Tab-separated table of C-alpha atoms and ligand atoms in Angstrom:
chain	number	residue	atom	x	y	z
A	53	MET	CA	0.698	-20.840	-7.659
A	54	ALA	CA	0.791	-19.349	-4.469
A	55	GLU	CA	-1.875	-16.726	-4.525
A	56	LEU	CA	-4.947	-19.498	-5.742
A	57	LEU	CA	-7.532	-18.097	-2.790
A	58	ILE	CA	-7.604	-14.637	-4.557
A	59	ASP	CA	-10.830	-13.513	-5.398
A	60	LYS	CA	-11.980	-10.513	-6.927
A	61	LYS	CA	-10.227	-8.304	-4.767
A	62	HIS	CA	-6.697	-7.716	-5.738
A	63	ASP	CA	-6.016	-10.583	-8.172
A	64	GLU	CA	-3.398	-8.657	-10.373
A	65	SER	CA	-2.525	-11.901	-12.319
A	66	ARG	CA	-6.387	-12.035	-13.731
A	67	GLN	CA	-6.664	-10.426	-17.310
A	68	GLY	CA	-8.497	-7.265	-16.934
A	69	GLU	CA	-12.092	-7.189	-17.235
A	70	ALA	CA	-13.381	-5.611	-20.065
A	71	PHE	CA	-17.003	-3.635	-20.133
A	72	ALA	CA	-19.904	-5.210	-22.620
A	73	PRO	CA	-22.362	-2.208	-23.122
A	74	LYS	CA	-26.051	-2.900	-22.053
A	75	ASP	CA	-27.498	0.444	-23.870
A	76	PRO	CA	-28.827	-0.817	-27.609
A	77	THR	CA	-28.178	2.536	-28.905
A	78	ASN	CA	-24.648	2.081	-28.018
A	79	HIS	CA	-24.476	2.027	-31.945
A	80	SER	CA	-25.073	5.255	-32.384
A	81	PHE	CA	-22.595	7.167	-30.631
A	82	GLU	CA	-19.790	8.621	-33.236
A	83	LYS	CA	-16.302	7.554	-31.096
A	84	LYS	CA	-16.502	4.699	-28.593
A	85	PHE	CA	-14.225	4.033	-25.739
A	86	TYR	CA	-13.123	0.681	-24.354
A	87	ILE	CA	-12.330	0.402	-20.683
A	88	GLU	CA	-10.570	-2.574	-18.773
A	89	SER	CA	-10.265	-2.807	-15.073
A	90	TYR	CA	-7.525	-4.266	-12.652
A	91	GLY	CA	-7.414	-4.814	-8.913
A	92	CYS	CA	-9.950	-4.120	-6.111
A	93	ALA	CA	-14.027	-3.587	-6.021
A	94	MET	CA	-13.323	-0.005	-5.742
A	95	ASN	CA	-11.489	0.704	-9.456
A	96	PHE	CA	-14.514	-1.475	-10.691
A	97	ALA	CA	-16.489	0.762	-8.827
A	98	ASP	CA	-14.607	4.088	-10.299
A	99	SER	CA	-14.792	2.468	-13.985
A	100	GLU	CA	-18.616	2.882	-14.015
A	101	VAL	CA	-18.338	6.152	-12.345
A	102	ILE	CA	-15.889	6.839	-15.063
A	103	ALA	CA	-18.388	5.430	-18.193
A	104	SER	CA	-21.030	7.558	-16.562
A	105	ILE	CA	-19.073	11.088	-17.398
A	106	LEU	CA	-17.956	9.754	-20.820
A	107	GLN	CA	-21.356	8.965	-21.807
A	108	LYS	CA	-22.637	12.191	-20.108
A	109	GLU	CA	-19.848	13.757	-22.881
A	110	GLY	CA	-21.479	11.789	-25.985
A	111	PHE	CA	-19.306	8.945	-25.866
A	112	GLY	CA	-20.189	5.355	-26.296
A	113	ILE	CA	-18.460	2.119	-24.974
A	114	THR	CA	-17.842	-1.105	-26.801
A	115	SER	CA	-16.226	-4.086	-24.954
A	116	ARG	CA	-13.960	-4.812	-27.964
A	117	PHE	CA	-11.020	-2.749	-28.195
A	118	GLU	CA	-10.621	-3.437	-31.775
A	119	ASP	CA	-13.547	-1.009	-32.278
A	120	ALA	CA	-12.311	1.379	-29.916
A	121	ASP	CA	-11.122	5.007	-30.298
A	122	MET	CA	-10.164	5.432	-27.024
A	123	ILE	CA	-8.651	2.746	-24.849
A	124	PHE	CA	-8.878	2.886	-20.764
A	125	ILE	CA	-6.795	0.826	-18.318
A	126	ASN	CA	-8.082	1.459	-14.902
A	127	THR	CA	-4.704	0.298	-13.008
A	128	CYS	CA	-3.914	-1.267	-9.763
A	129	SER	CA	-0.466	-0.588	-7.987
A	130	ILE	CA	-0.999	-2.742	-4.422
A	131	ARG	CA	1.790	-5.175	-5.547
A	132	GLU	CA	4.546	-5.226	-8.341
A	133	LYS	CA	2.836	-7.707	-10.224
A	134	ALA	CA	-0.234	-5.954	-10.672
A	135	GLU	CA	1.543	-3.317	-12.598
A	136	ILE	CA	3.952	-6.110	-14.315
A	137	THR	CA	0.475	-7.369	-15.693
A	138	VAL	CA	-0.484	-3.629	-16.880
A	139	ARG	CA	2.901	-2.823	-18.534
A	140	LYS	CA	2.432	-6.479	-20.422
A	141	ARG	CA	-1.391	-5.584	-21.300
A	142	LEU	CA	0.163	-1.737	-22.683
A	143	THR	CA	2.489	-3.966	-24.958
A	144	GLU	CA	-0.342	-5.728	-26.169
A	145	PHE	CA	-2.073	-2.266	-27.410
A	146	ARG	CA	0.931	-1.428	-29.086
A	147	GLN	CA	0.360	-2.861	-32.458
A	148	LEU	CA	-3.308	-1.379	-32.396
A	149	LYS	CA	-2.015	2.024	-32.271
A	150	LYS	CA	0.608	1.404	-35.195
A	151	ASN	CA	-2.666	0.752	-37.221
A	152	ASN	CA	-4.540	3.408	-36.156
A	153	PRO	CA	-2.454	6.470	-34.996
A	154	GLY	CA	-5.773	8.199	-33.677
A	155	LEU	CA	-6.340	5.510	-30.952
A	156	LEU	CA	-5.979	7.406	-27.634
A	157	VAL	CA	-4.566	5.073	-24.826
A	158	GLY	CA	-5.407	6.271	-21.279
A	159	VAL	CA	-3.740	5.117	-17.730
A	160	LEU	CA	-6.164	5.653	-15.096
A	161	GLY	CA	-6.186	4.575	-11.096
A	162	CYS	CA	-3.741	4.142	-8.582
A	163	MET	CA	-0.745	3.025	-10.945
A	164	ALA	CA	-1.124	6.399	-12.699
A	165	GLU	CA	-1.252	8.339	-9.787
A	166	ARG	CA	1.546	6.870	-8.171
A	167	LEU	CA	3.970	7.483	-11.419
A	168	LYS	CA	2.563	10.616	-12.678
A	169	SER	CA	4.045	11.834	-15.877
A	170	LYS	CA	6.718	9.559	-15.539
A	171	PHE	CA	4.123	7.253	-17.299
A	172	LEU	CA	4.477	9.075	-20.488
A	173	GLU	CA	8.471	8.950	-20.854
A	174	GLU	CA	8.005	5.034	-20.043
A	175	GLU	CA	5.162	3.930	-21.951
A	176	LYS	CA	5.432	6.136	-25.436
A	177	LEU	CA	1.922	5.033	-26.510
A	178	VAL	CA	0.009	6.356	-23.698
A	179	ASP	CA	-1.722	9.588	-24.096
A	180	LEU	CA	-2.963	10.380	-21.093
A	181	VAL	CA	-2.716	9.711	-17.484
A	182	VAL	CA	-5.458	10.731	-14.821
A	183	GLY	CA	-5.611	9.491	-11.358
A	184	PRO	CA	-8.293	8.438	-9.274
A	185	ASP	CA	-9.727	11.843	-8.118
A	186	ALA	CA	-8.893	13.500	-11.614
A	187	TYR	CA	-12.213	11.275	-13.557
A	188	ARG	CA	-14.111	14.386	-14.119
A	189	THR	CA	-11.467	16.169	-16.463
A	190	LEU	CA	-11.321	13.345	-18.528
A	191	PRO	CA	-13.520	14.730	-21.535
A	192	SER	CA	-11.135	18.004	-21.665
A	193	LEU	CA	-7.998	15.861	-21.317
A	194	ILE	CA	-9.578	13.834	-24.141
A	195	GLU	CA	-10.227	17.034	-26.143
A	196	GLU	CA	-6.704	17.856	-25.647
A	197	ALA	CA	-5.212	14.546	-26.550
A	198	GLU	CA	-7.041	14.438	-29.592
A	199	SER	CA	-5.560	17.712	-30.578
A	200	GLY	CA	-1.729	16.319	-30.147
A	201	GLN	CA	-1.155	17.263	-26.702
A	202	LYS	CA	-0.681	14.569	-24.035
A	203	GLY	CA	-2.446	14.977	-21.000
A	204	VAL	CA	-1.818	14.330	-17.015
A	205	ASN	CA	-3.784	15.091	-14.120
A	206	VAL	CA	-3.422	13.187	-11.041
A	207	LEU	CA	-4.281	15.543	-8.383
A	208	LEU	CA	-5.471	14.199	-5.865
A	209	SER	CA	-8.752	15.830	-3.720
A	210	ARG	CA	-9.929	16.440	-0.095
A	211	GLU	CA	-13.338	16.762	-1.314
A	212	GLU	CA	-14.378	14.621	-4.373
A	213	THR	CA	-16.314	11.731	-3.756
A	214	TYR	CA	-18.275	11.392	-7.382
A	215	GLY	CA	-21.228	11.570	-5.453
A	216	ASP	CA	-23.532	13.013	-7.671
A	217	ILE	CA	-22.165	10.572	-10.647
A	218	SER	CA	-24.779	8.048	-11.317
A	219	PRO	CA	-22.436	5.070	-12.505
A	220	ILE	CA	-23.663	2.815	-15.244
A	221	ARG	CA	-22.986	-0.463	-14.339
A	222	LEU	CA	-21.041	-2.530	-16.539
A	223	ASN	CA	-20.874	-6.219	-17.013
A	224	SER	CA	-23.636	-6.108	-14.399
A	225	ASN	CA	-25.532	-9.640	-13.136
A	226	GLY	CA	-28.392	-7.042	-12.750
A	227	VAL	CA	-28.836	-8.285	-9.377
A	228	THR	CA	-25.516	-7.065	-6.962
A	229	ALA	CA	-23.928	-3.527	-7.109
A	230	PHE	CA	-20.864	-1.846	-5.574
A	231	VAL	CA	-21.415	1.337	-4.228
A	232	SER	CA	-18.690	3.361	-2.888
A	233	ILE	CA	-19.504	5.692	0.397
A	234	MET	CA	-16.049	7.321	0.790
A	235	ARG	CA	-12.727	7.655	-1.042
A	236	GLY	CA	-9.107	7.305	0.357
A	237	CYS	CA	-7.418	6.396	3.680
A	238	ASN	CA	-6.119	7.914	6.715
A	239	ASN	CA	-4.218	4.946	7.929
A	240	MET	CA	-0.367	4.680	6.846
A	241	CYS	CA	-0.055	0.963	6.934
A	242	SER	CA	3.877	0.869	6.317
A	243	PHE	CA	3.292	-1.470	3.443
A	244	CYS	CA	0.232	0.163	1.397
A	245	VAL	CA	0.324	2.848	-1.481
A	246	VAL	CA	-3.473	3.341	-1.033
A	247	PRO	CA	-2.934	6.471	0.812
A	248	PHE	CA	-0.509	7.816	-1.816
A	249	THR	CA	-2.702	6.681	-4.519
A	250	ARG	CA	-6.059	7.602	-3.075
A	251	GLY	CA	-5.535	10.194	-0.983
A	252	ARG	CA	-6.620	11.524	2.350
A	253	GLU	CA	-10.054	9.945	3.412
A	254	ARG	CA	-13.357	11.719	2.764
A	255	SER	CA	-16.988	10.330	3.536
A	256	ARG	CA	-19.615	10.785	0.547
A	257	ASP	CA	-22.995	12.626	1.188
A	258	ALA	CA	-25.379	10.031	3.030
A	259	GLY	CA	-28.388	10.966	1.028
A	260	SER	CA	-26.903	10.403	-2.230
A	261	ILE	CA	-25.889	7.213	-1.428
A	262	VAL	CA	-29.218	6.182	0.103
A	263	ARG	CA	-30.591	7.407	-3.548
A	264	GLU	CA	-28.528	5.523	-5.362
A	265	CYS	CA	-28.905	2.399	-3.199
A	266	THR	CA	-32.787	3.011	-3.829
A	267	GLN	CA	-32.492	3.398	-7.523
A	268	LEU	CA	-30.784	0.067	-7.795
A	269	PHE	CA	-33.451	-1.307	-5.664
A	270	ASP	CA	-36.213	-0.387	-7.931
A	271	GLU	CA	-34.016	-1.192	-10.543
A	272	GLY	CA	-34.260	-4.660	-9.863
A	273	TYR	CA	-30.972	-4.974	-7.541
A	274	ARG	CA	-31.450	-7.157	-4.825
A	275	GLU	CA	-27.827	-6.451	-3.101
A	276	VAL	CA	-25.879	-3.831	-3.004
A	277	THR	CA	-21.677	-3.551	-1.326
A	278	LEU	CA	-21.096	-0.521	0.431
A	279	LEU	CA	-17.040	-0.084	-0.256
A	280	GLY	CA	-14.549	1.984	1.167
A	281	GLN	CA	-10.861	1.167	2.025
A	282	ASN	CA	-11.888	1.330	5.724
A	283	VAL	CA	-15.534	1.646	6.031
A	284	ASP	CA	-15.652	1.783	9.817
A	285	SER	CA	-13.952	5.358	9.521
A	286	TYR	CA	-17.186	6.205	7.456
A	287	GLN	CA	-18.261	10.008	9.046
A	288	TRP	CA	-20.631	12.517	7.127
A	289	VAL	CA	-21.434	15.418	8.683
A	290	ASN	CA	-24.850	16.485	7.216
A	291	PRO	CA	-24.250	20.636	6.612
A	292	SER	CA	-28.029	21.388	7.172
A	293	ASP	CA	-27.957	20.535	10.764
A	294	ASN	CA	-24.160	19.175	12.015
A	295	SER	CA	-25.679	15.788	12.926
A	296	ILE	CA	-23.569	13.262	11.997
A	297	ILE	CA	-23.763	10.181	10.213
A	298	SER	CA	-21.450	7.324	11.221
A	299	PHE	CA	-21.255	3.846	9.636
A	300	ALA	CA	-23.716	2.291	11.762
A	301	ASN	CA	-26.374	5.371	10.914
A	302	LEU	CA	-25.598	4.561	7.322
A	303	LEU	CA	-25.965	0.733	7.137
A	304	GLU	CA	-29.128	1.273	8.949
A	305	LYS	CA	-30.540	3.696	6.490
A	306	VAL	CA	-29.365	1.456	3.629
A	307	ALA	CA	-31.383	-1.490	5.088
A	308	GLN	CA	-34.182	0.648	5.902
A	309	ILE	CA	-34.827	1.064	1.907
A	310	SER	CA	-36.348	-2.936	2.054
A	311	PRO	CA	-35.762	-5.956	3.526
A	312	LEU	CA	-35.652	-7.733	0.185
A	313	LEU	CA	-32.570	-5.713	-0.482
A	314	ARG	CA	-29.240	-7.015	1.037
A	315	VAL	CA	-26.750	-5.348	2.423
A	316	ARG	CA	-22.489	-6.058	2.427
A	317	PHE	CA	-19.619	-3.680	2.997
A	318	SER	CA	-16.141	-3.717	2.493
A	319	THR	CA	-13.310	-3.278	4.338
A	320	SER	CA	-13.299	-2.839	7.850
A	321	HIS	CA	-10.437	-2.125	10.151
A	322	PRO	CA	-9.870	-3.783	13.340
A	323	LYS	CA	-9.243	-0.767	15.334
A	324	ASP	CA	-12.096	1.080	14.343
A	325	ILE	CA	-14.931	-1.490	14.198
A	326	THR	CA	-17.583	-0.947	17.110
A	327	ASP	CA	-20.202	-2.527	18.407
A	328	GLU	CA	-22.871	-0.270	17.304
A	329	VAL	CA	-22.072	-1.865	13.456
A	330	MET	CA	-22.141	-5.579	15.018
A	331	PHE	CA	-25.575	-4.697	16.917
A	332	THR	CA	-26.718	-2.921	13.903
A	333	MET	CA	-25.889	-6.085	11.549
A	334	LYS	CA	-27.915	-7.467	14.745
A	335	LYS	CA	-30.956	-5.880	14.028
A	336	TYR	CA	-31.211	-6.006	10.490
A	337	ASP	CA	-31.970	-9.779	8.444
A	338	ASN	CA	-31.436	-8.235	5.353
A	339	ILE	CA	-27.607	-7.123	6.293
A	340	CYS	CA	-25.288	-9.898	5.557
A	341	LYS	CA	-23.617	-11.338	8.252
A	342	TYR	CA	-20.238	-11.320	6.970
A	343	ILE	CA	-17.225	-9.455	8.040
A	344	HIS	CA	-13.917	-8.910	6.303
A	345	LEU	CA	-11.567	-8.134	8.736
A	346	PRO	CA	-8.095	-7.776	7.213
A	347	VAL	CA	-5.201	-9.092	9.931
A	348	GLN	CA	-2.110	-8.823	7.728
A	349	SER	CA	0.140	-10.574	10.405
A	350	GLY	CA	-0.369	-12.473	13.564
A	351	SER	CA	2.290	-11.120	15.359
A	352	THR	CA	2.339	-8.022	17.261
A	353	ARG	CA	5.871	-6.906	16.520
A	354	ILE	CA	5.197	-7.244	12.972
A	355	LEU	CA	1.642	-5.472	13.287
A	356	GLN	CA	3.669	-2.529	15.124
A	357	MET	CA	6.406	-2.275	12.095
A	358	MET	CA	2.917	-2.393	9.435
A	359	ASN	CA	1.541	0.611	11.965
A	360	ARG	CA	-1.664	-1.458	11.895
A	361	THR	CA	-2.400	0.308	14.816
A	362	TYR	CA	-3.534	-2.548	17.407
A	363	THR	CA	-2.064	-5.716	18.621
A	364	ARG	CA	-2.500	-9.524	17.991
A	365	GLU	CA	-4.553	-9.484	21.590
A	366	TRP	CA	-6.824	-6.366	20.365
A	367	TYR	CA	-7.547	-8.311	17.256
A	368	ILE	CA	-8.609	-11.621	18.846
A	369	SER	CA	-10.713	-9.399	21.051
A	370	LYS	CA	-12.570	-8.304	17.921
A	371	VAL	CA	-13.070	-11.358	16.602
A	372	ASN	CA	-14.707	-13.002	19.834
A	373	ARG	CA	-16.768	-9.841	20.039
A	374	ILE	CA	-18.125	-10.828	16.611
A	375	ARG	CA	-18.752	-14.131	17.465
A	376	GLU	CA	-20.506	-13.077	20.692
A	377	ILE	CA	-22.839	-10.520	19.175
A	378	LEU	CA	-23.203	-12.496	15.804
A	379	PRO	CA	-22.941	-16.086	16.282
A	380	GLY	CA	-22.308	-17.947	12.820
A	381	CYS	CA	-21.024	-14.676	11.279
A	382	GLY	CA	-18.862	-15.457	8.129
A	383	LEU	CA	-15.461	-13.791	8.742
A	384	SER	CA	-12.792	-13.612	5.944
A	385	THR	CA	-9.620	-12.084	6.147
A	386	ASP	CA	-6.297	-10.162	4.550
A	387	SER	CA	-2.627	-11.759	5.582
A	388	ILE	CA	0.810	-10.476	4.432
A	389	THR	CA	3.852	-13.223	5.058
A	390	GLY	CA	7.346	-12.233	4.809
A	391	PHE	CA	6.971	-8.935	5.663
A	392	CYS	CA	10.540	-6.772	6.771
A	393	GLY	CA	11.938	-8.521	9.737
A	394	GLU	CA	9.780	-11.201	9.911
A	395	THR	CA	11.036	-14.308	12.049
A	396	GLU	CA	9.989	-17.853	11.905
A	397	GLU	CA	8.487	-17.207	15.286
A	398	ASP	CA	6.171	-14.111	13.879
A	399	HIS	CA	5.272	-16.614	11.004
A	400	GLN	CA	4.207	-19.103	13.665
A	401	GLN	CA	2.208	-16.431	15.222
A	402	THR	CA	0.409	-16.019	11.878
A	403	LEU	CA	-0.574	-19.412	11.627
A	404	SER	CA	-1.571	-19.707	15.087
A	405	LEU	CA	-3.751	-16.865	14.716
A	406	PHE	CA	-5.511	-18.169	11.431
A	407	GLU	CA	-5.936	-21.774	13.648
A	408	TYR	CA	-7.861	-19.428	16.462
A	409	CYS	CA	-10.058	-17.561	13.920
A	410	GLU	CA	-10.593	-20.388	11.153
A	411	TYR	CA	-11.453	-17.761	8.471
A	412	ASP	CA	-14.364	-18.802	6.212
A	413	LEU	CA	-12.305	-17.009	3.314
A	414	ALA	CA	-8.901	-15.157	3.009
A	415	TYR	CA	-6.521	-13.321	0.455
A	416	MET	CA	-3.085	-14.062	1.315
A	417	TYR	CA	0.140	-12.881	-0.314
A	418	PHE	CA	3.825	-12.373	0.175
A	419	TYR	CA	5.243	-8.996	1.200
A	420	SER	CA	6.001	-6.803	-2.514
A	421	GLU	CA	7.816	-3.769	-1.572
A	422	ARG	CA	6.006	-0.472	-2.838
A	423	PRO	CA	8.147	2.623	-3.761
A	424	GLY	CA	7.423	5.467	-1.388
A	425	THR	CA	5.875	3.237	0.864
A	426	LEU	CA	6.565	3.715	4.750
A	427	ALA	CA	8.232	0.333	4.948
A	428	GLU	CA	10.563	0.875	1.661
A	429	ARG	CA	11.920	3.960	3.286
A	430	ARG	CA	12.073	2.506	6.894
A	431	PHE	CA	12.895	-1.256	6.620
A	432	LYS	CA	14.805	-3.620	4.720
A	433	ASP	CA	13.198	-6.463	2.724
A	434	ASP	CA	15.253	-8.716	4.031
A	435	VAL	CA	12.794	-11.840	3.842
A	436	PRO	CA	14.391	-14.039	1.023
A	437	LEU	CA	11.724	-14.737	-1.786
A	438	GLU	CA	11.483	-18.595	-1.431
A	439	VAL	CA	10.944	-17.976	2.473
A	440	LYS	CA	8.119	-15.693	1.587
A	441	LYS	CA	6.404	-18.279	-0.863
A	442	THR	CA	7.149	-21.057	1.644
A	443	ARG	CA	5.711	-19.286	4.515
A	444	LEU	CA	2.624	-18.102	2.237
A	445	GLN	CA	2.323	-21.861	0.656
A	446	GLU	CA	1.814	-22.886	4.681
A	447	VAL	CA	-0.557	-20.420	5.349
A	448	VAL	CA	-2.917	-21.101	2.246
A	449	ALA	CA	-2.805	-24.665	3.252
A	450	LEU	CA	-3.529	-24.089	6.763
A	451	HIS	CA	-6.532	-22.045	5.380
A	452	ARG	CA	-7.594	-24.440	3.121
A	453	THR	CA	-8.694	-26.751	6.132
A	454	HIS	CA	-10.453	-24.684	7.720
A	455	SER	CA	-12.517	-23.097	4.420
A	456	LEU	CA	-13.143	-27.000	3.733
A	457	LYS	CA	-14.484	-27.396	7.770
A	458	SER	CA	-16.388	-24.189	7.115
A	459	MET	CA	-18.327	-25.696	4.179
A	460	GLN	CA	-19.081	-29.016	5.689
A	461	ARG	CA	-20.680	-26.998	8.306
A	462	ASP	CA	-23.040	-26.335	6.269
A	463	LEU	CA	-23.822	-29.784	5.114
A	464	GLY	CA	-27.557	-30.647	5.872
A	465	LYS	CA	-28.609	-27.243	6.502
A	466	THR	CA	-31.074	-24.924	4.309
A	467	PHE	CA	-30.167	-21.056	3.464
A	468	LYS	CA	-31.714	-18.525	1.781
A	469	VAL	CA	-29.942	-17.635	-1.174
A	470	LEU	CA	-30.095	-14.916	-3.693
A	471	ILE	CA	-29.970	-15.910	-6.951
A	472	GLU	CA	-27.413	-14.049	-8.921
A	473	GLY	CA	-27.829	-15.881	-12.195
A	474	ASP	CA	-26.864	-19.330	-14.174
A	475	SER	CA	-24.426	-21.252	-12.655
A	476	LYS	CA	-21.172	-21.042	-14.890
A	477	LYS	CA	-21.075	-24.901	-15.415
A	478	SER	CA	-24.864	-25.278	-16.291
A	479	ASP	CA	-27.380	-22.906	-17.314
A	480	ALA	CA	-30.204	-25.976	-15.829
A	481	HIS	CA	-28.724	-24.542	-12.441
A	482	TRP	CA	-28.826	-21.088	-10.553
A	483	ASN	CA	-25.889	-19.969	-8.632
A	484	GLY	CA	-25.851	-17.334	-6.098
A	485	ARG	CA	-24.789	-16.351	-2.524
A	486	THR	CA	-25.657	-17.344	1.419
A	487	ASP	CA	-26.164	-14.488	4.000
A	488	HIS	CA	-22.426	-15.716	4.709
A	489	ASN	CA	-21.005	-14.891	1.317
A	490	LYS	CA	-20.818	-18.265	0.355
A	491	MET	CA	-21.465	-19.454	-3.389
A	492	VAL	CA	-24.425	-22.047	-3.757
A	493	VAL	CA	-25.084	-23.882	-7.034
A	494	PHE	CA	-28.502	-25.948	-7.299
A	495	PRO	CA	-31.099	-27.281	-10.387
A	496	LYS	CA	-33.544	-24.601	-11.403
A	497	GLU	CA	-36.016	-27.394	-11.539
A	498	GLY	CA	-36.671	-27.870	-8.212
A	499	ASN	CA	-39.581	-29.034	-5.482
A	500	PRO	CA	-42.538	-29.416	-7.449
A	501	ALA	CA	-44.777	-27.920	-5.047
A	502	LEU	CA	-42.841	-24.592	-5.478
A	503	ALA	CA	-42.933	-24.850	-8.992
A	504	ALA	CA	-39.427	-23.993	-9.044
A	505	GLY	CA	-39.446	-22.743	-12.394
A	506	LYS	CA	-41.333	-19.269	-11.648
A	507	LEU	CA	-37.808	-18.430	-9.747
A	508	ASN	CA	-35.740	-15.685	-11.477
A	509	LYS	CA	-32.116	-14.157	-10.872
A	510	GLY	CA	-33.109	-11.883	-7.577
A	511	ASP	CA	-34.884	-13.775	-6.131
A	512	TYR	CA	-34.478	-15.700	-2.869
A	513	ALA	CA	-34.640	-19.298	-2.511
A	514	ASN	CA	-34.226	-21.898	0.189
A	515	VAL	CA	-31.607	-24.092	-0.245
A	516	PHE	CA	-31.159	-27.228	1.445
A	517	ILE	CA	-27.228	-27.707	1.282
A	518	GLU	CA	-26.237	-31.590	0.323
A	519	ARG	CA	-22.935	-31.790	-0.613
A	520	CYS	CA	-19.697	-29.370	-1.380
A	521	THR	CA	-16.451	-28.612	-2.752
A	522	ALA	CA	-13.857	-26.456	-0.996
A	523	GLY	CA	-15.495	-23.277	-2.807
A	524	THR	CA	-19.019	-24.164	-3.491
A	525	LEU	CA	-21.977	-25.220	-1.622
A	526	ILE	CA	-24.388	-27.703	-3.946
A	527	GLY	CA	-28.209	-28.364	-2.709
A	528	ARG	CA	-31.580	-28.204	-3.773
A	529	ILE	CA	-34.815	-26.098	-3.549
A	530	LYS	CA	-36.575	-26.927	-0.329
B	745	SF4	S1	-6.421	0.367	5.905
B	745	SF4	FE1	-3.741	0.203	5.617
B	745	SF4	S2	-3.946	-1.341	4.128
B	745	SF4	FE2	-5.950	-0.775	3.714
B	745	SF4	S3	-6.068	0.968	2.523
B	745	SF4	FE3	-5.800	1.985	4.457
B	745	SF4	S4	-3.479	2.005	4.515
B	745	SF4	FE4	-3.590	0.499	2.984
């Protein structure tokens, strides 16, 4: 299957993730909600804000939709397949609703924003349609829906950041957490629905971000990932003195919370990433040396049609700058094959750019035309599906050789690993990630001198890498 290397980012084919309540008193709530999330980390972070809003209103949370009084699906609209997955999921709830007519079903997120009230016409079992900027109105919409009135709120905002809401960590390992620092996007990449489903860019109050990260650290978390569609354009004006907090400033403030708190961020934009950000990363050991820098295409002609606002040469100059200032920094990307009008020569440009960058990790897709986007309005989706898939396979195959090489480069080295929990395959092994975002698995019983048994989730371990697979480094505690 073409999209094998997709991670949490945009895995529209993956079964949505339901959330298990951590709160033992949860059973005392009168009514319970079940929430399932799809798509990008931003959506998962939003579900944690939604859970907080609903719990404050006295609703409990359950990880079993059979036990829920209301079911929410936080949807993704980035590709057609993401929406097909949601519709399929809704059919699975149809019988449940027949058996329990009082059950409320709500669709949230980007697909809700894209379809708006049309969702109610197309999916009769849906009672609520709520967009990414309207979650504060959920309690009142639920009240109306409970009296039989279907509810829609898809108003986009220029201010809303939910900065004052403490998210409830759902399905958390207690070690790593997402912290959204901004919402929306001002870029208008021609293939992308995000500006239409998440609205204009707005940066969250820097103080509230630092407070949330400090609170997470005090609760035992040891890694935060600062989230935004384009973190490099983060800019917050402090109303008290009109001072401006840039992304580099914010990174520094979060890194200064504690050297034991790892700081990651996603997603960067090639046109906006600055030397200042790179030098700030260099200055603090606890800012992870890993950058996600979507390229989308290696052809300047296609980049212009995509309205990415940079050229192939500009992109390469940014990669060179990263490698100059941060030698050994992990680098990942997003790419789209088969965009409108893409020729074999354009495709070869993408392959040669991958050859040049040798990414450690990549999220690769073929072009999926999205309704309402600039590309849908301006260009013909004229690359045959078979050609799209073949070109994607070529990029995936090439990238596989690079990511394996990248893993093999780490053999015989020792890395500081943040322990995130038991390895999926055995609870006699820990798993965790290196600074440059590679998964490491190693036995808990390590070096007798270290009395390794003492190590726990959230601790750092120095791990000597003995072997690797395409996706995992395997080692032992040094
Ligand atoms: S930067 Fe482009 S691709 Fe990314 S969210 Fe914004 S419009 Fe979409």
